[in-house]
CSV table of C-alpha atoms in Angstrom, one decimal:
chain,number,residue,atom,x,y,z
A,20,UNK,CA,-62.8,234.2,-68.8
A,21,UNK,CA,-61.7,230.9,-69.3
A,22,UNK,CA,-59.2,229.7,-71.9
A,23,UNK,CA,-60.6,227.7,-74.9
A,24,UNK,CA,-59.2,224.5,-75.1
A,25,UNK,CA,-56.4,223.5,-77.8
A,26,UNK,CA,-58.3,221.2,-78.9
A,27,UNK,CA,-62.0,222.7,-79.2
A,28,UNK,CA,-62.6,225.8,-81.3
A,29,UNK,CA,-65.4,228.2,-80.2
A,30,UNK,CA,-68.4,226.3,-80.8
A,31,UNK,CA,-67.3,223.4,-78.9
A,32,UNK,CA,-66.5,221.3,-81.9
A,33,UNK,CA,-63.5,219.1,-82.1
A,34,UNK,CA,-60.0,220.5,-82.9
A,35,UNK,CA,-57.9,219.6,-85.8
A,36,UNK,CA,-56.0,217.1,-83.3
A,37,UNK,CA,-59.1,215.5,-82.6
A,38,UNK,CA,-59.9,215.8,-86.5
A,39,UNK,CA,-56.9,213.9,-87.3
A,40,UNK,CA,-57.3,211.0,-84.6
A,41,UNK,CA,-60.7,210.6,-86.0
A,42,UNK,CA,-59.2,210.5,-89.6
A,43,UNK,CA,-56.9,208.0,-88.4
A,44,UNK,CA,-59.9,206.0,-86.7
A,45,UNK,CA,-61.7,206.0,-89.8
A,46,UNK,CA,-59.0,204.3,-91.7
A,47,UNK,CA,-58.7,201.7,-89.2
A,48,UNK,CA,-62.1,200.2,-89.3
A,49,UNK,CA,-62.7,197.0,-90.7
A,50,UNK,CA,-64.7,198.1,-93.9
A,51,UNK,CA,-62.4,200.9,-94.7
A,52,UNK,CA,-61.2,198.9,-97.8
A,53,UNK,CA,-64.8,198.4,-98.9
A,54,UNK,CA,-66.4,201.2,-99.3
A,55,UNK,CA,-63.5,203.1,-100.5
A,56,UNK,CA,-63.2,200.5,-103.8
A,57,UNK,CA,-66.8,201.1,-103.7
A,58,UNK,CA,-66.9,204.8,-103.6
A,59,UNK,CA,-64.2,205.6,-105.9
A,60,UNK,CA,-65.2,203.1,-108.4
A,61,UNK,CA,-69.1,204.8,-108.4
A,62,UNK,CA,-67.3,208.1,-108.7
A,63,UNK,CA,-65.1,207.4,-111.9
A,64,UNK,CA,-67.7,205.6,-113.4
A,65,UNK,CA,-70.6,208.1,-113.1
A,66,UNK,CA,-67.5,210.8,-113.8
A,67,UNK,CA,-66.7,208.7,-117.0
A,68,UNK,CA,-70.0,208.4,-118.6
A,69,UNK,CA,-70.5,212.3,-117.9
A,70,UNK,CA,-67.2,212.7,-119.8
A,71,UNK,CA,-67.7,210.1,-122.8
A,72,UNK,CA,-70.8,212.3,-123.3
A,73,UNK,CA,-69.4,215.4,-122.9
A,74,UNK,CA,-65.8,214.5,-125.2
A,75,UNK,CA,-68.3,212.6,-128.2
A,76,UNK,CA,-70.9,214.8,-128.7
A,77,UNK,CA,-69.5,217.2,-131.4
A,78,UNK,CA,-68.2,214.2,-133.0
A,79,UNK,CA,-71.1,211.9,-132.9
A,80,UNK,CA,-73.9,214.7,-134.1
A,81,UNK,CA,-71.5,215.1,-136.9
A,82,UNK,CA,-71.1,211.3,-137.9
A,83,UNK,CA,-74.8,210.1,-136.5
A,84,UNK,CA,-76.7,213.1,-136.5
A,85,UNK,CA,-76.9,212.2,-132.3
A,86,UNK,CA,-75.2,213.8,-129.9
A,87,UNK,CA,-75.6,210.9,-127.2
A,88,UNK,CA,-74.7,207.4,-129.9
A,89,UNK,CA,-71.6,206.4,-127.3
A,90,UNK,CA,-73.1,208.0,-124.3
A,91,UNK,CA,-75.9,204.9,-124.9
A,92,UNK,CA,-73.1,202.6,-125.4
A,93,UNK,CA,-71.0,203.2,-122.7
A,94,UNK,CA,-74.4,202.8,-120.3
A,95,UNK,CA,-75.5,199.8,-122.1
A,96,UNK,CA,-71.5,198.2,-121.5
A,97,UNK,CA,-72.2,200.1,-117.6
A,98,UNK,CA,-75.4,197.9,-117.5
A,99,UNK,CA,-73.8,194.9,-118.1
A,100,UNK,CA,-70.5,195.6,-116.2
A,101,UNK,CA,-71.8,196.8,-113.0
A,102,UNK,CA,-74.2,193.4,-112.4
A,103,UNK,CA,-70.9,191.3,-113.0
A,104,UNK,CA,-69.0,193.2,-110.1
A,105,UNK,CA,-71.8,192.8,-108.0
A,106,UNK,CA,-71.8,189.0,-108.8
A,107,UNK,CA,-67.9,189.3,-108.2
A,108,UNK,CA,-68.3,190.9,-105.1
A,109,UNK,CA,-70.3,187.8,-103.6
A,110,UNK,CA,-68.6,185.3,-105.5
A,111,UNK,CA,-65.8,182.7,-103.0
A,112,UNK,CA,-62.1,183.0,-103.2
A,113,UNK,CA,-62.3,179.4,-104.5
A,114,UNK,CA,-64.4,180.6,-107.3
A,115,UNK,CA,-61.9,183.2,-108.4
A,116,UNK,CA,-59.1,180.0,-108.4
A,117,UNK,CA,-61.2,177.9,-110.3
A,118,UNK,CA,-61.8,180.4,-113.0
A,119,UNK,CA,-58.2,180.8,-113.4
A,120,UNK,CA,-57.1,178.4,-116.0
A,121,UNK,CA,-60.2,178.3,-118.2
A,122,UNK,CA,-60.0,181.9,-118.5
A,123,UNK,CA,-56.0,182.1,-119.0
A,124,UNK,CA,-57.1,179.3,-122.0
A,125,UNK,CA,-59.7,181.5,-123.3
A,126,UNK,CA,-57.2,184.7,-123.1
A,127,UNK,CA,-54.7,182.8,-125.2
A,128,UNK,CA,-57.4,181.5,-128.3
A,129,UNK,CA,-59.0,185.0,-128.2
A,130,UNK,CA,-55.6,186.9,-128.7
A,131,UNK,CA,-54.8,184.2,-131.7
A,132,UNK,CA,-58.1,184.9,-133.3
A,133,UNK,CA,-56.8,188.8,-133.0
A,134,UNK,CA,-54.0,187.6,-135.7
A,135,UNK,CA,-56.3,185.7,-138.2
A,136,UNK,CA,-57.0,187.7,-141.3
A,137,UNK,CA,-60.5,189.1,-141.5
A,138,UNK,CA,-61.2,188.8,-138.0
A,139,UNK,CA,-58.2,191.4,-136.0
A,140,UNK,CA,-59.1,194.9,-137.0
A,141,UNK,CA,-56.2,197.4,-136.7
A,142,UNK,CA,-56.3,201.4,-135.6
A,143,UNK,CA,-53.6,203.8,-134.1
A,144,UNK,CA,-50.5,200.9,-135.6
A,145,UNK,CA,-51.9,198.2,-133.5
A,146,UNK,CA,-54.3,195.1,-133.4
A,147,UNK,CA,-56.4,194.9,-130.6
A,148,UNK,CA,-59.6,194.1,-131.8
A,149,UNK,CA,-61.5,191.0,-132.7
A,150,UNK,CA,-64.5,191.4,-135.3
A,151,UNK,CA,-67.7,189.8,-134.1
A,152,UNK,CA,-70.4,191.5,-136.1
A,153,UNK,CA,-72.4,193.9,-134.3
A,154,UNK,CA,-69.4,194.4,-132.0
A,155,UNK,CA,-65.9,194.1,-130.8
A,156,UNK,CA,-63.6,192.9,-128.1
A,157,UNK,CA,-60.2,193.6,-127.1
A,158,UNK,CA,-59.0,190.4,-125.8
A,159,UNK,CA,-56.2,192.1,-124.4
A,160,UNK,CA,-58.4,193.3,-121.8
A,161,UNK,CA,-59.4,189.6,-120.9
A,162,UNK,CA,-56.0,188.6,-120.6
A,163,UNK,CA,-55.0,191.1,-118.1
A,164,UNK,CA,-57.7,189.7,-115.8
A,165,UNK,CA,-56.2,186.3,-116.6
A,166,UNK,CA,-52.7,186.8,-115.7
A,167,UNK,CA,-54.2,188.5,-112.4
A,168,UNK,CA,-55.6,185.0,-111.7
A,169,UNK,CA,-53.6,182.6,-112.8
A,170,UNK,CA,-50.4,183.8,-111.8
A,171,UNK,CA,-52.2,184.2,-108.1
A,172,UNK,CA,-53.5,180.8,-108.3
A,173,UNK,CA,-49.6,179.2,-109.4
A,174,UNK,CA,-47.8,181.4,-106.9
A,175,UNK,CA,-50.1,180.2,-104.0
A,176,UNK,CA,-49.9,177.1,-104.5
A,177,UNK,CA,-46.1,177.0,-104.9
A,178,UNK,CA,-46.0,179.0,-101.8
A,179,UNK,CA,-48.0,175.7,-100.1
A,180,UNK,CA,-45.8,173.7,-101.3
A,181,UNK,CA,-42.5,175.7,-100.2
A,182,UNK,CA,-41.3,176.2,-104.0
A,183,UNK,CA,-40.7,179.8,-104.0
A,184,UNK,CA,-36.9,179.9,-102.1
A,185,UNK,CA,-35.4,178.9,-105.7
A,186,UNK,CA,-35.9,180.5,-108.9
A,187,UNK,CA,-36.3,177.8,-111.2
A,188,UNK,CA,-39.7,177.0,-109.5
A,189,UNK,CA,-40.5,180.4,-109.0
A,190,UNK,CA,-40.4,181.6,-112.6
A,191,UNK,CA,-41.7,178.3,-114.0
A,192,UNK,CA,-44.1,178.3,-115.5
A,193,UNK,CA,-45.2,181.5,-114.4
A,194,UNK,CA,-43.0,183.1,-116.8
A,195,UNK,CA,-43.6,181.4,-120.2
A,196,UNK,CA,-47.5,181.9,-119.4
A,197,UNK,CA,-47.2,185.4,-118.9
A,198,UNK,CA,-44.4,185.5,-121.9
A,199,UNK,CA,-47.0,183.4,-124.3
A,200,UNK,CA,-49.9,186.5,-123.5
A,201,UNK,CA,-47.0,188.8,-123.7
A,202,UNK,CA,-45.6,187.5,-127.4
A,203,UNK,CA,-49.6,187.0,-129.1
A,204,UNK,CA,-50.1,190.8,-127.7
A,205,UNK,CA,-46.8,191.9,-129.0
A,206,UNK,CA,-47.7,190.3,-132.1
A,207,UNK,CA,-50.4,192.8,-132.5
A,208,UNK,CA,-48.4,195.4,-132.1
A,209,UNK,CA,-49.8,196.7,-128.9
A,210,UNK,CA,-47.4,198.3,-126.9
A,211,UNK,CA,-49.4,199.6,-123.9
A,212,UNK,CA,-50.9,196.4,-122.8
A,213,UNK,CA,-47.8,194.8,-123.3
A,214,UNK,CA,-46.5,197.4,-120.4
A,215,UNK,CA,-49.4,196.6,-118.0
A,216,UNK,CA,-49.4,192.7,-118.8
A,217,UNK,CA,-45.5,193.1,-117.6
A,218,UNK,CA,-46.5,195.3,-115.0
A,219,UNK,CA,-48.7,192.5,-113.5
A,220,UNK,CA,-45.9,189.8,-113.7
A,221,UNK,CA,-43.0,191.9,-111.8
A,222,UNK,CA,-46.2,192.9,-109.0
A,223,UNK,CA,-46.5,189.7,-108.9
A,224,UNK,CA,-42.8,188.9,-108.1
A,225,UNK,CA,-43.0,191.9,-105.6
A,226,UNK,CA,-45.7,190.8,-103.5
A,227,UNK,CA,-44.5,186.8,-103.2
A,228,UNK,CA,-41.0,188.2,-102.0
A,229,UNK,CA,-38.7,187.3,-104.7
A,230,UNK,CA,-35.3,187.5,-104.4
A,231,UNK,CA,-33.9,191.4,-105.2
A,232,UNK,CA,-31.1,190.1,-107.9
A,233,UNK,CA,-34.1,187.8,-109.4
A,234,UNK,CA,-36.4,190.9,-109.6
A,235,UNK,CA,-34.3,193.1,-110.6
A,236,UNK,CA,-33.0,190.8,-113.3
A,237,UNK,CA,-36.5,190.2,-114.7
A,238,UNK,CA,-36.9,194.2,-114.6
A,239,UNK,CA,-34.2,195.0,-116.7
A,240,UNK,CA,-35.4,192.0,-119.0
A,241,UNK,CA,-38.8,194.0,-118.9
A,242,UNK,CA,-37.0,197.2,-120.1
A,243,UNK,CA,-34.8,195.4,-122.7
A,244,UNK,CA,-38.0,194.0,-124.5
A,245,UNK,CA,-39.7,197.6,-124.5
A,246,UNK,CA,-36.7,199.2,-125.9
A,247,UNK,CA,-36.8,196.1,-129.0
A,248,UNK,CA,-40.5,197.0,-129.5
A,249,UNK,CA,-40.1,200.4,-129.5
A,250,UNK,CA,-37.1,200.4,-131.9
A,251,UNK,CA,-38.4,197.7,-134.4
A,252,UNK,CA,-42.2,199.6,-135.2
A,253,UNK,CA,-41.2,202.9,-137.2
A,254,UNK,CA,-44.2,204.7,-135.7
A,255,UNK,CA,-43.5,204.0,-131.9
A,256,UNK,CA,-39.7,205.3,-133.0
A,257,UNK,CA,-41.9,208.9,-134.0
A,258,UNK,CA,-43.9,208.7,-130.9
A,259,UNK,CA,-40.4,208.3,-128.6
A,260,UNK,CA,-38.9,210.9,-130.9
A,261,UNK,CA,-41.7,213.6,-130.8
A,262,UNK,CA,-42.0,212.9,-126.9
A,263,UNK,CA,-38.1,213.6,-126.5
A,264,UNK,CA,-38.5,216.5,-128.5
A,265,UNK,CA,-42.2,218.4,-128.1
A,266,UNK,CA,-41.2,221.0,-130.1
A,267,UNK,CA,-40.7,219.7,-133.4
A,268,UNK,CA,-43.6,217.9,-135.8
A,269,UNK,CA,-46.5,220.1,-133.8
A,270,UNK,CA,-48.6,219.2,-137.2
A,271,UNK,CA,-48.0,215.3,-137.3
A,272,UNK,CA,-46.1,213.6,-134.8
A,273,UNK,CA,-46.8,215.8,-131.9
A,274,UNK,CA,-50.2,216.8,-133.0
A,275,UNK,CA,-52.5,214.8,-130.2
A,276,UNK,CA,-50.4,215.8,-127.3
A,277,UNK,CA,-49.4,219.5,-128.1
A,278,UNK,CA,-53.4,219.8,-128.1
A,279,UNK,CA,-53.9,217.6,-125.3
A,280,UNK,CA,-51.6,220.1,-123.4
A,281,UNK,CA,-53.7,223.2,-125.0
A,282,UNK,CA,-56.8,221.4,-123.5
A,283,UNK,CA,-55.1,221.0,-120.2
A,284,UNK,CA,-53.5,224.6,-120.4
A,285,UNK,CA,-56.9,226.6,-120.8
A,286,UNK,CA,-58.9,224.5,-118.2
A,287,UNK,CA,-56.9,227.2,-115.8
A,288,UNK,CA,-57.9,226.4,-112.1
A,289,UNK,CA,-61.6,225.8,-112.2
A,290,UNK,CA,-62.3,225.0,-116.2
A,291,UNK,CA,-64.1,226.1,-118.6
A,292,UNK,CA,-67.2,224.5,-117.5
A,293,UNK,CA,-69.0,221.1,-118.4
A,294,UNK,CA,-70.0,220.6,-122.3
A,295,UNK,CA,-67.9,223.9,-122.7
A,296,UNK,CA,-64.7,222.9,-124.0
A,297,UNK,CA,-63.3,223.9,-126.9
A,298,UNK,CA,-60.6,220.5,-127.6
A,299,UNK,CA,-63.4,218.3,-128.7
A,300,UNK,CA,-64.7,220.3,-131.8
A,301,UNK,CA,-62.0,218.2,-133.9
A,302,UNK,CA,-58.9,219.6,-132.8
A,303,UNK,CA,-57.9,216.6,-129.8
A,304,UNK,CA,-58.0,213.3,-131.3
A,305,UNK,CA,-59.4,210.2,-129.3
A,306,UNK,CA,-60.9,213.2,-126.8
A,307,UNK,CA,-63.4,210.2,-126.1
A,308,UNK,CA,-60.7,207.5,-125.4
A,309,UNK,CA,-57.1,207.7,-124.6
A,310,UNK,CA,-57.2,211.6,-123.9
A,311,UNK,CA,-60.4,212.0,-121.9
A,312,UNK,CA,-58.2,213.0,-119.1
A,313,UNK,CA,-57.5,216.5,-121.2
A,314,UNK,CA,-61.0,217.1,-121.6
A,315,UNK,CA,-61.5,216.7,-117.8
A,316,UNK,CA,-58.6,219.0,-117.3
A,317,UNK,CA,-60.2,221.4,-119.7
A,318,UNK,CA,-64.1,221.6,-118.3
A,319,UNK,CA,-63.1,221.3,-114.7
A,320,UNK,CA,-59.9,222.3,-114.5
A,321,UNK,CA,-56.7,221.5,-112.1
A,322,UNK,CA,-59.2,220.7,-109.7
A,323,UNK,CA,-61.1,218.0,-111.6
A,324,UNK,CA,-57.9,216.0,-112.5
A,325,UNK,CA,-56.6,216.4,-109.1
A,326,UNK,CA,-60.1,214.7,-107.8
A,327,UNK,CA,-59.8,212.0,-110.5
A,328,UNK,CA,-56.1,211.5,-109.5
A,329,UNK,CA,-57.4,211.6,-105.4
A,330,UNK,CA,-59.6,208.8,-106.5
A,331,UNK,CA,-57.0,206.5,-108.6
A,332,UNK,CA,-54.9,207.4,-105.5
A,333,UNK,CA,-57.5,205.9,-102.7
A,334,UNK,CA,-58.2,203.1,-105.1
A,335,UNK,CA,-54.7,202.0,-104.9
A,336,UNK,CA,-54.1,202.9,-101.3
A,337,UNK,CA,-57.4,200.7,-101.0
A,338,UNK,CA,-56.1,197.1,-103.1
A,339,UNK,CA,-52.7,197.1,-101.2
A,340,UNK,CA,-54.6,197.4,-97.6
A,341,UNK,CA,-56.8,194.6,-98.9
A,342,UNK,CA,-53.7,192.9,-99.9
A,343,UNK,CA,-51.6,193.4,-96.4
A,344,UNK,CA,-54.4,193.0,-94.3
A,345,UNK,CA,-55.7,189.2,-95.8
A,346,UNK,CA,-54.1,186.4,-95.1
A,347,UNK,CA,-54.7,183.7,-97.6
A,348,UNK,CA,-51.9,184.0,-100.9
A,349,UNK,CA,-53.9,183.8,-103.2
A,350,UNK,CA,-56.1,186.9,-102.0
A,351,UNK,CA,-53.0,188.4,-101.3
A,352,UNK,CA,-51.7,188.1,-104.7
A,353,UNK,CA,-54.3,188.2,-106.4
A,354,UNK,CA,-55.4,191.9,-104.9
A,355,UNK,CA,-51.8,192.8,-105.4
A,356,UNK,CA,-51.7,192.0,-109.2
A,357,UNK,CA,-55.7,193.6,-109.6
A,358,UNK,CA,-54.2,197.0,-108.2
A,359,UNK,CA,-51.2,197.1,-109.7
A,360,UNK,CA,-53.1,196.7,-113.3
A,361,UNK,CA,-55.7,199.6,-113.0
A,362,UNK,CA,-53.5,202.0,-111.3
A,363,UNK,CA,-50.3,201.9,-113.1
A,364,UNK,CA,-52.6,201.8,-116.6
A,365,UNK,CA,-54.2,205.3,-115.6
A,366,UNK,CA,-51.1,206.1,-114.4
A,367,UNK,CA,-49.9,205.7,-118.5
A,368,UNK,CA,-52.5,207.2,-119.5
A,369,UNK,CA,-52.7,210.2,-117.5
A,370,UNK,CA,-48.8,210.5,-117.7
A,371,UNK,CA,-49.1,210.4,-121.7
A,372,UNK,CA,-51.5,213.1,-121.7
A,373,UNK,CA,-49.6,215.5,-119.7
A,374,UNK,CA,-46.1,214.9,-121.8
A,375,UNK,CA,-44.2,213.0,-119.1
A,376,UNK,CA,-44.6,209.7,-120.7
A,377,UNK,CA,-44.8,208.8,-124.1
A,378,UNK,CA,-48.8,207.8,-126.1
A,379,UNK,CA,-49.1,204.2,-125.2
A,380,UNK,CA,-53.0,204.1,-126.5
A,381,UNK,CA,-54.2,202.7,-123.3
A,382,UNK,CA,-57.6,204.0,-121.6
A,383,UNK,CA,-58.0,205.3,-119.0
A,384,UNK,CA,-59.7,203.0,-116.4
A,385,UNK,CA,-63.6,203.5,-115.5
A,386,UNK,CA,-63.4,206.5,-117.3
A,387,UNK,CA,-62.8,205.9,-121.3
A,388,UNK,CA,-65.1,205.0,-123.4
A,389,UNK,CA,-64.9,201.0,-124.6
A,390,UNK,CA,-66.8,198.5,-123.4
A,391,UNK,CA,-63.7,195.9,-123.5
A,392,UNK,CA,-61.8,197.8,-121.0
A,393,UNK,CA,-64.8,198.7,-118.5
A,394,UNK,CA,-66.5,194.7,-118.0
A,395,UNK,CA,-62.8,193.3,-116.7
A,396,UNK,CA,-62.1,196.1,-114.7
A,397,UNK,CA,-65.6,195.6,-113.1
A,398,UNK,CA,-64.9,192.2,-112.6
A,399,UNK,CA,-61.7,192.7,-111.0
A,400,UNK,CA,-63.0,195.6,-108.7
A,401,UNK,CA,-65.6,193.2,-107.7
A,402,UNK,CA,-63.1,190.8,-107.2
A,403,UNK,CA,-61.6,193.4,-104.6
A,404,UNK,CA,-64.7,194.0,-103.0
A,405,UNK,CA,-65.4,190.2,-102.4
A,406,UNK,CA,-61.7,190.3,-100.6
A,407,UNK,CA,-62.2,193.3,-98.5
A,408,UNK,CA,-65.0,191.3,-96.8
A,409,UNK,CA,-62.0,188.7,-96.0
A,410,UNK,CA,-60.4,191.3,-94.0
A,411,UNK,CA,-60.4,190.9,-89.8
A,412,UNK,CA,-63.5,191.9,-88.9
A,413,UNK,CA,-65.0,192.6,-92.0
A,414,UNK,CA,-67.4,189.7,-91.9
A,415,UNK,CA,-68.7,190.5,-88.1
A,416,UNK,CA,-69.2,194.4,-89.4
A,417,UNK,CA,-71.3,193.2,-92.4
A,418,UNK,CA,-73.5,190.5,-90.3
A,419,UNK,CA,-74.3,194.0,-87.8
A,420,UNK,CA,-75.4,196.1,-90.8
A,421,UNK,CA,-77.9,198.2,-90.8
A,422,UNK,CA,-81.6,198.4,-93.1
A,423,UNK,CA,-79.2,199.3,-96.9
A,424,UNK,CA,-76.2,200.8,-98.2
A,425,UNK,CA,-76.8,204.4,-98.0
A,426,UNK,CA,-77.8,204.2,-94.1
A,427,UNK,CA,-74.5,201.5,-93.9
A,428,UNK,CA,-71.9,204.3,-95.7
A,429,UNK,CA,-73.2,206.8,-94.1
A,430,UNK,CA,-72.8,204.8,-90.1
A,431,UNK,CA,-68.8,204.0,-91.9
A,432,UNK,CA,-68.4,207.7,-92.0
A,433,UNK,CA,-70.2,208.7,-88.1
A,434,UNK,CA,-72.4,210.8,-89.9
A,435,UNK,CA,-75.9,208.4,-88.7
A,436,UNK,CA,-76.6,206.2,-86.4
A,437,UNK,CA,-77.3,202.1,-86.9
């Protein structure tokens, strides 16, 4: 009888070396980039709104007699969002440049009208929140999108004019912009946007190649400023404290993430099942918000947060190939900051809720509840998705699409025929 080949098992299918090559061949296609921004970002939000649901109910019967109040909002802010990413996703790189400065302006009046007295509304030490009436906005959320953009559009231009080989032009006035959105959110006491608004500015450094004594210079300057922040608010002091030492102040201090970690803890491998949790009937805080991720943990186990941390993961793998693989700065910068923003923020939130980082506040992308944080992430996943189609070969691979998305995702992956 003959041998069976290495690479075949016995039904003739391919071998895992073959499996591997094909793996490899997937990742190389043009619109590899695309549809994995697309796919994850479907994913995490039809995986948030389940969740929002799911984390609210027991809360919202009790406070509105309705178990669904903020599962409607969420879909209503989903209805809005998802129609501006699609706009995004058609929308010129020259557009994206052109809406840099005016939105950068608005940024800045919005976080000022945070400080005025009777419009800023405070919760958790911090005000983030702008009072419109029947709603309200977290311009901090705005302003992320803004640095994104504008410090893009600067850097590219300075890059076509040869000003980034000295420091003086490289920093100015990229840092006093990002330092002016820096000191109005600092001003509300917001510590966990400050992070990601800093995380932006040093991604941005990264990507345009600045000098390693420059960037590590501004890093420790990033770290300094944290350290004043956190030592000058009594309550981020407790927070620091209480993470440093997660046995004491169970009751007060340590209350949200000893039962964050309870949550986690009795999810086991599989969970307790979906809408059968136990953290949300008043014991976790925020379930809905900042510690979603613990009621994921809890109804679907270690395997649900290691799918939503698969997905963050292939979203960020996703922004940097769009980033290396364009050629224009701006794209290139721009992608680099719009990454950097969504992944190292669930990567806050996600480390706060399993006690390797301390509460920031911060959402987690996609998935939280908050209408504020969902609309700008849309934008700027659209954004992504209108710069994946700048990739080589992306535009020919679109033009030979087939009859609709389902039929085109479904060619991507071999799995039917154009």
């Amino acid at each position: 009888m003959a041998a069976v080949p290495a690479d075949e098992d016995d039904g003739g299918r391919p071998g895992p070396r073959e499996q591997v090559v094909a793996a490899i061949g997937l990742l190389d296609r043009p619109l590899t980039s695309y549809y994995l921004v697309l796919g994850c970002t479907v994913m995490l939000l039809a995986l948030g709104l389940t969740m929002v649901l799911s984390a609210s109910s027991v809360a919202q019967i009790q406070a509105t007699g309705s178990a669904f109040t903020l599962f409607q909002k969420q879909a209503l802010w989903m209805a809005i969002g998802l129609p501006g990413m699609w706009l995004a996703s058609r929308l010129p790189v020259r557009t994206f440049r052109a809406l840099a400065y005016p939105m950068l302006l608005l940024a800045i009046v919005i976080l000022a009208l945070v400080l005025v007295p009777g419009l800023g509304r405070s919760a958790g030490g911090a005000t983030r929140w702008v009072d419109l009436g029947p709603v309200q906005v977290q311009p901090s959320e705005l302003a992320k999108l803004a640095l994104v953009l504008w410090g893009a559009d600067l850097l590219a231009r300075k890059d076509r004019l040869g000003q980034l080989t000295e420091w003086r032009p490289l920093l100015v006035p990229l840092m006093p912009g990002a330092g002016l959105l820096v000191l109005l959110v600092m001003m509300g006491s917001d510590l966990g946007t400050t992070l990601v608004l800093l995380t932006i500015f040093l991604g941005l450094l990264w990507v345009v190649g600045a000098p390693g004594r420059l960037f590590v210079g501004m890093a420790g300057l990033v770290c300094l400023l944290v350290s004043i922040l956190i030592v000058v608010e009594p309550y981020r002091m407790q927070r620091l404290t209480g993470f440093l030492d997660p046995s004491g102040n169970q009751l007060t201090t340590n209350y949200q993430s000893t039962q964050g970690l309870y949550a986690l803890a009795s999810g086991g491998l599989f969970g307790t099942g979906l809408g059968e949790g136990r953290a949300k009937w008043d014991y976790l805080p925020e379930a809905e918000t900042d510690f979603i991720f613990a009621i994921i943990g809890e109804e679907f186990g270690l395997v649900g947060t290691l799918v939503v941390l698969s997905l963050f993961g292939l979203l960020a793998y996703a922004g940097l190939r769009i980033a290396r693989r364009v050629k224009d700065p701006f794209t290139r910068l721009a992608a680099a900051g719009a990454t950097a923003w969504l992944v190292v923020q669930a990567i806050v939130n996600i480390g706060a809720v399993i006690a390797v980082l301390p509460i920031t506040g911060i959402p987690l992308p996609l998935v939280s509840y908050g209408g504020s944080a969902l609309i700008p992430s849309l934008f700027a996943l659209g954004m992504l998705l209108a710069f994946a189609k700048r990739e080589p070969g992306a535009r020919q691979a679109l033009s030979a699409r087939g009859p609709g998305p389902v039929v085109r995702a479904l060619s991507w992956l071999g799995l039917a025929r154009r």
